[in-house]
Amino acid sequence: HNTLIDTACTVISVVGVSVPSYLFAIGLSFIFGFRLHWFPLIFTNASPALSSVLPAIALSLFVLATVSRFTRTELLEVLNSDYILFAQSKGLGSFQVIVRHALRNALVPLVTIVAPMVVILMTGSLVVEQIFSVPGVGQLLTKAVQVNDYSVTTALAFIFSAGYIALMLMVDILYGIIDPRVRLAGAKEGD
């Protein structure tokens, strides 16, 4: 906490949350595709793995920055709890305290924000796919809207909605796995 590494990670996280994915995609494309020629500017079927690197980085920056900021905040709150002091007084090392006690208790709120982040990834991919000319679902949806293909638009909206509902169900199941108190509270209410 409050070290040089912590400050650098916080600054990178704030930049990652602040910069939109399409602007970051354009910057990556300019630097690593146009100037350095490390990656292709647009998606090519000749090297799909290499063509997917820049779009994947552009899409993941916002999610990684948000998750890292949220994890830092939750861990700082959990590490100031009494049970962490008790675990340290029992002689557990700092790695064991963080992994066994602090991180597990910080995961419950973190799981809550990760599922909506997947939806943000799906909606953000529409623009990033256009920038890198990736033949994906975002491009299919964009073309369907442009030519008024209602059946494809409705089908993709249904798939996105079903995926979101499935993710939220998985989050509810993960609550019970991560924190046994959630299961106990539900069992007491059912009695």
Short mmCIF file of C-alpha atoms in Angstrom, two decimals:
data_model
loop_
_atom_site.label_atom_id
_atom_site.label_comp_id
_atom_site.label_asym_id
_atom_site.label_seq_id
_atom_site.Cartn_x
_atom_site.Cartn_y
_atom_site.Cartn_z
CA HIS A 1 0.00 0.00 0.00
CA ASN A 2 1.29 3.47 -1.01
CA THR A 3 4.46 2.09 -2.59
CA LEU A 4 5.88 3.03 -5.98
CA ILE A 5 4.43 -0.14 -7.55
CA ASP A 6 1.02 0.54 -6.00
CA THR A 7 1.01 4.11 -7.32
CA ALA A 8 2.11 3.03 -10.81
CA CYS A 9 -0.58 0.34 -10.95
CA THR A 10 -3.20 2.82 -9.76
CA VAL A 11 -2.21 5.34 -12.45
CA ILE A 12 -2.30 2.64 -15.16
CA SER A 13 -5.70 1.49 -13.88
CA VAL A 14 -7.12 5.01 -13.96
CA VAL A 15 -5.85 5.48 -17.52
CA GLY A 16 -7.29 2.08 -18.48
CA VAL A 17 -10.71 2.99 -17.12
CA SER A 18 -10.65 6.48 -18.63
CA VAL A 19 -9.57 5.69 -22.20
CA PRO A 20 -12.35 4.19 -24.36
CA SER A 21 -11.57 0.89 -26.05
CA TYR A 22 -11.93 2.30 -29.56
CA LEU A 23 -9.39 5.06 -28.85
CA PHE A 24 -7.01 2.57 -27.32
CA ALA A 25 -7.52 0.31 -30.36
CA ILE A 26 -6.60 3.14 -32.72
CA GLY A 27 -3.51 3.95 -30.66
CA LEU A 28 -2.39 0.32 -30.58
CA SER A 29 -2.98 0.00 -34.29
CA PHE A 30 -0.95 3.13 -35.00
CA ILE A 31 1.99 2.27 -32.73
CA PHE A 32 2.32 -1.51 -33.08
CA GLY A 33 0.80 -1.95 -36.53
CA PHE A 34 1.72 1.14 -38.53
CA ARG A 35 4.94 2.39 -36.89
CA LEU A 36 6.61 -0.78 -35.59
CA HIS A 37 5.04 -3.32 -38.00
CA TRP A 38 4.85 -5.92 -35.22
CA PHE A 39 1.19 -6.80 -35.84
CA PRO A 40 -1.10 -6.50 -38.87
CA LEU A 41 -3.26 -3.38 -39.05
CA ILE A 42 -6.37 -5.38 -39.99
CA PHE A 43 -7.43 -8.95 -39.40
CA THR A 44 -6.04 -11.45 -41.93
CA ASN A 45 -6.96 -15.10 -42.28
CA ALA A 46 -3.31 -15.90 -43.05
CA SER A 47 -2.33 -15.25 -39.41
CA PRO A 48 -5.47 -15.11 -37.24
CA ALA A 49 -3.57 -15.48 -33.94
CA LEU A 50 -1.25 -12.56 -34.67
CA SER A 51 -4.16 -10.49 -35.98
CA SER A 52 -6.12 -11.06 -32.76
CA VAL A 53 -3.49 -9.71 -30.37
CA LEU A 54 -4.23 -5.98 -30.74
CA PRO A 55 -8.05 -6.35 -30.62
CA ALA A 56 -7.77 -8.56 -27.53
CA ILE A 57 -5.55 -6.04 -25.75
CA ALA A 58 -7.82 -3.14 -26.73
CA LEU A 59 -10.90 -4.92 -25.39
CA SER A 60 -9.33 -6.22 -22.20
CA LEU A 61 -7.76 -2.98 -20.96
CA PHE A 62 -10.96 -1.53 -19.49
CA VAL A 63 -11.92 -4.80 -17.80
CA LEU A 64 -8.45 -5.41 -16.38
CA ALA A 65 -8.18 -1.84 -15.10
CA THR A 66 -11.60 -1.97 -13.45
CA VAL A 67 -10.99 -5.37 -11.86
CA SER A 68 -7.55 -4.35 -10.57
CA ARG A 69 -8.87 -1.11 -9.03
CA PHE A 70 -11.78 -2.92 -7.43
CA THR A 71 -9.56 -5.75 -6.15
CA ARG A 72 -7.11 -3.28 -4.64
CA THR A 73 -9.88 -1.40 -2.85
CA GLU A 74 -11.49 -4.59 -1.51
CA LEU A 75 -8.16 -6.07 -0.40
CA LEU A 76 -7.22 -2.89 1.46
CA GLU A 77 -10.55 -3.02 3.28
CA VAL A 78 -10.23 -6.73 4.08
CA LEU A 79 -6.58 -6.48 5.17
CA ASN A 80 -7.60 -3.97 7.87
CA SER A 81 -10.08 -6.47 9.40
CA ASP A 82 -9.65 -8.10 12.79
CA TYR A 83 -9.59 -11.67 11.47
CA ILE A 84 -6.56 -10.81 9.30
CA LEU A 85 -4.76 -9.56 12.42
CA PHE A 86 -5.74 -12.80 14.15
CA ALA A 87 -4.41 -14.89 11.24
CA GLN A 88 -1.13 -12.98 11.33
CA SER A 89 -0.87 -13.44 15.10
CA LYS A 90 -1.22 -17.22 14.61
CA GLY A 91 2.05 -17.06 12.67
CA LEU A 92 0.74 -17.42 9.12
CA GLY A 93 2.94 -15.91 6.44
CA SER A 94 1.74 -12.91 4.45
CA PHE A 95 1.22 -15.05 1.31
CA GLN A 96 -1.04 -17.45 3.22
CA VAL A 97 -2.93 -14.60 4.85
CA ILE A 98 -3.58 -12.89 1.52
CA VAL A 99 -4.49 -16.02 -0.47
CA ARG A 100 -6.41 -18.00 2.15
CA HIS A 101 -8.18 -15.26 4.03
CA ALA A 102 -8.07 -11.84 2.39
CA LEU A 103 -8.47 -12.72 -1.28
CA ARG A 104 -11.31 -15.15 -0.67
CA ASN A 105 -13.31 -12.53 1.21
CA ALA A 106 -12.52 -9.87 -1.39
CA LEU A 107 -13.78 -12.12 -4.20
CA VAL A 108 -17.48 -11.87 -3.36
CA PRO A 109 -17.89 -8.21 -4.40
CA LEU A 110 -15.44 -8.74 -7.25
CA VAL A 111 -17.54 -11.52 -8.77
CA THR A 112 -20.47 -9.11 -8.72
CA ILE A 113 -18.79 -6.69 -11.13
CA VAL A 114 -17.11 -9.27 -13.40
CA ALA A 115 -20.34 -10.54 -15.00
CA PRO A 116 -21.48 -7.12 -16.25
CA MET A 117 -17.92 -6.60 -17.53
CA VAL A 118 -18.46 -9.46 -19.96
CA VAL A 119 -21.44 -7.59 -21.37
CA ILE A 120 -19.24 -4.51 -21.70
CA LEU A 121 -16.77 -6.67 -23.63
CA MET A 122 -19.52 -7.79 -25.99
CA THR A 123 -20.75 -4.27 -26.67
CA GLY A 124 -17.23 -2.84 -26.90
CA SER A 125 -16.28 -5.51 -29.39
CA LEU A 126 -18.66 -3.99 -31.95
CA VAL A 127 -16.45 -0.94 -32.43
CA VAL A 128 -13.10 -2.71 -32.02
CA GLU A 129 -14.11 -5.32 -34.62
CA GLN A 130 -14.85 -2.50 -37.04
CA ILE A 131 -11.48 -0.83 -36.40
CA PHE A 132 -9.48 -4.02 -36.98
CA SER A 133 -11.88 -5.48 -39.62
CA VAL A 134 -12.41 -8.63 -37.57
CA PRO A 135 -15.14 -10.83 -39.08
CA GLY A 136 -17.00 -11.42 -35.83
CA VAL A 137 -20.42 -11.17 -34.24
CA GLY A 138 -20.07 -7.40 -33.88
CA GLN A 139 -19.52 -6.98 -37.59
CA LEU A 140 -22.45 -9.31 -38.31
CA LEU A 141 -24.72 -7.25 -36.03
CA THR A 142 -23.57 -3.98 -37.57
CA LYS A 143 -24.25 -5.21 -41.11
CA ALA A 144 -27.63 -6.63 -40.07
CA VAL A 145 -28.67 -3.27 -38.62
CA GLN A 146 -27.44 -1.39 -41.70
CA VAL A 147 -29.47 -3.54 -44.12
CA ASN A 148 -32.50 -3.84 -41.79
CA ASP A 149 -32.15 -7.61 -41.34
CA TYR A 150 -34.48 -7.91 -38.35
CA SER A 151 -34.19 -11.67 -37.94
CA VAL A 152 -30.40 -11.58 -37.50
CA THR A 153 -30.61 -8.53 -35.23
CA THR A 154 -33.25 -10.19 -33.06
CA ALA A 155 -31.34 -13.48 -32.94
CA LEU A 156 -28.12 -11.77 -31.86
CA ALA A 157 -29.95 -9.69 -29.27
CA PHE A 158 -31.49 -12.91 -27.92
CA ILE A 159 -28.07 -14.61 -27.79
CA PHE A 160 -26.53 -11.63 -25.96
CA SER A 161 -29.45 -11.59 -23.50
CA ALA A 162 -29.30 -15.34 -22.89
CA GLY A 163 -25.55 -15.08 -22.31
CA TYR A 164 -26.05 -12.29 -19.80
CA ILE A 165 -28.71 -14.26 -17.92
CA ALA A 166 -26.45 -17.33 -17.85
CA LEU A 167 -23.59 -15.24 -16.50
CA MET A 168 -25.73 -13.79 -13.75
CA LEU A 169 -26.86 -17.32 -12.79
CA MET A 170 -23.22 -18.39 -12.60
CA VAL A 171 -22.49 -15.40 -10.35
CA ASP A 172 -25.25 -16.46 -7.96
CA ILE A 173 -23.85 -20.01 -7.87
CA LEU A 174 -20.32 -18.69 -7.31
CA TYR A 175 -21.54 -16.70 -4.31
CA GLY A 176 -22.37 -19.95 -2.54
CA ILE A 177 -19.05 -21.53 -3.49
CA ILE A 178 -16.88 -18.58 -2.47
CA ASP A 179 -18.72 -17.62 0.72
CA PRO A 180 -20.38 -20.49 2.65
CA ARG A 181 -22.31 -17.94 4.73
CA VAL A 182 -24.48 -17.27 1.66
CA ARG A 183 -25.51 -20.93 1.59
CA LEU A 184 -26.21 -20.95 5.32
CA ALA A 185 -28.32 -17.81 5.14
CA GLY A 186 -30.38 -19.31 2.31
CA ALA A 187 -30.85 -22.58 4.19
CA LYS A 188 -32.07 -20.78 7.34
CA GLU A 189 -34.64 -18.79 5.39
CA GLY A 190 -36.03 -21.97 3.81
CA ASP A 191 -36.63 -23.67 7.21
#
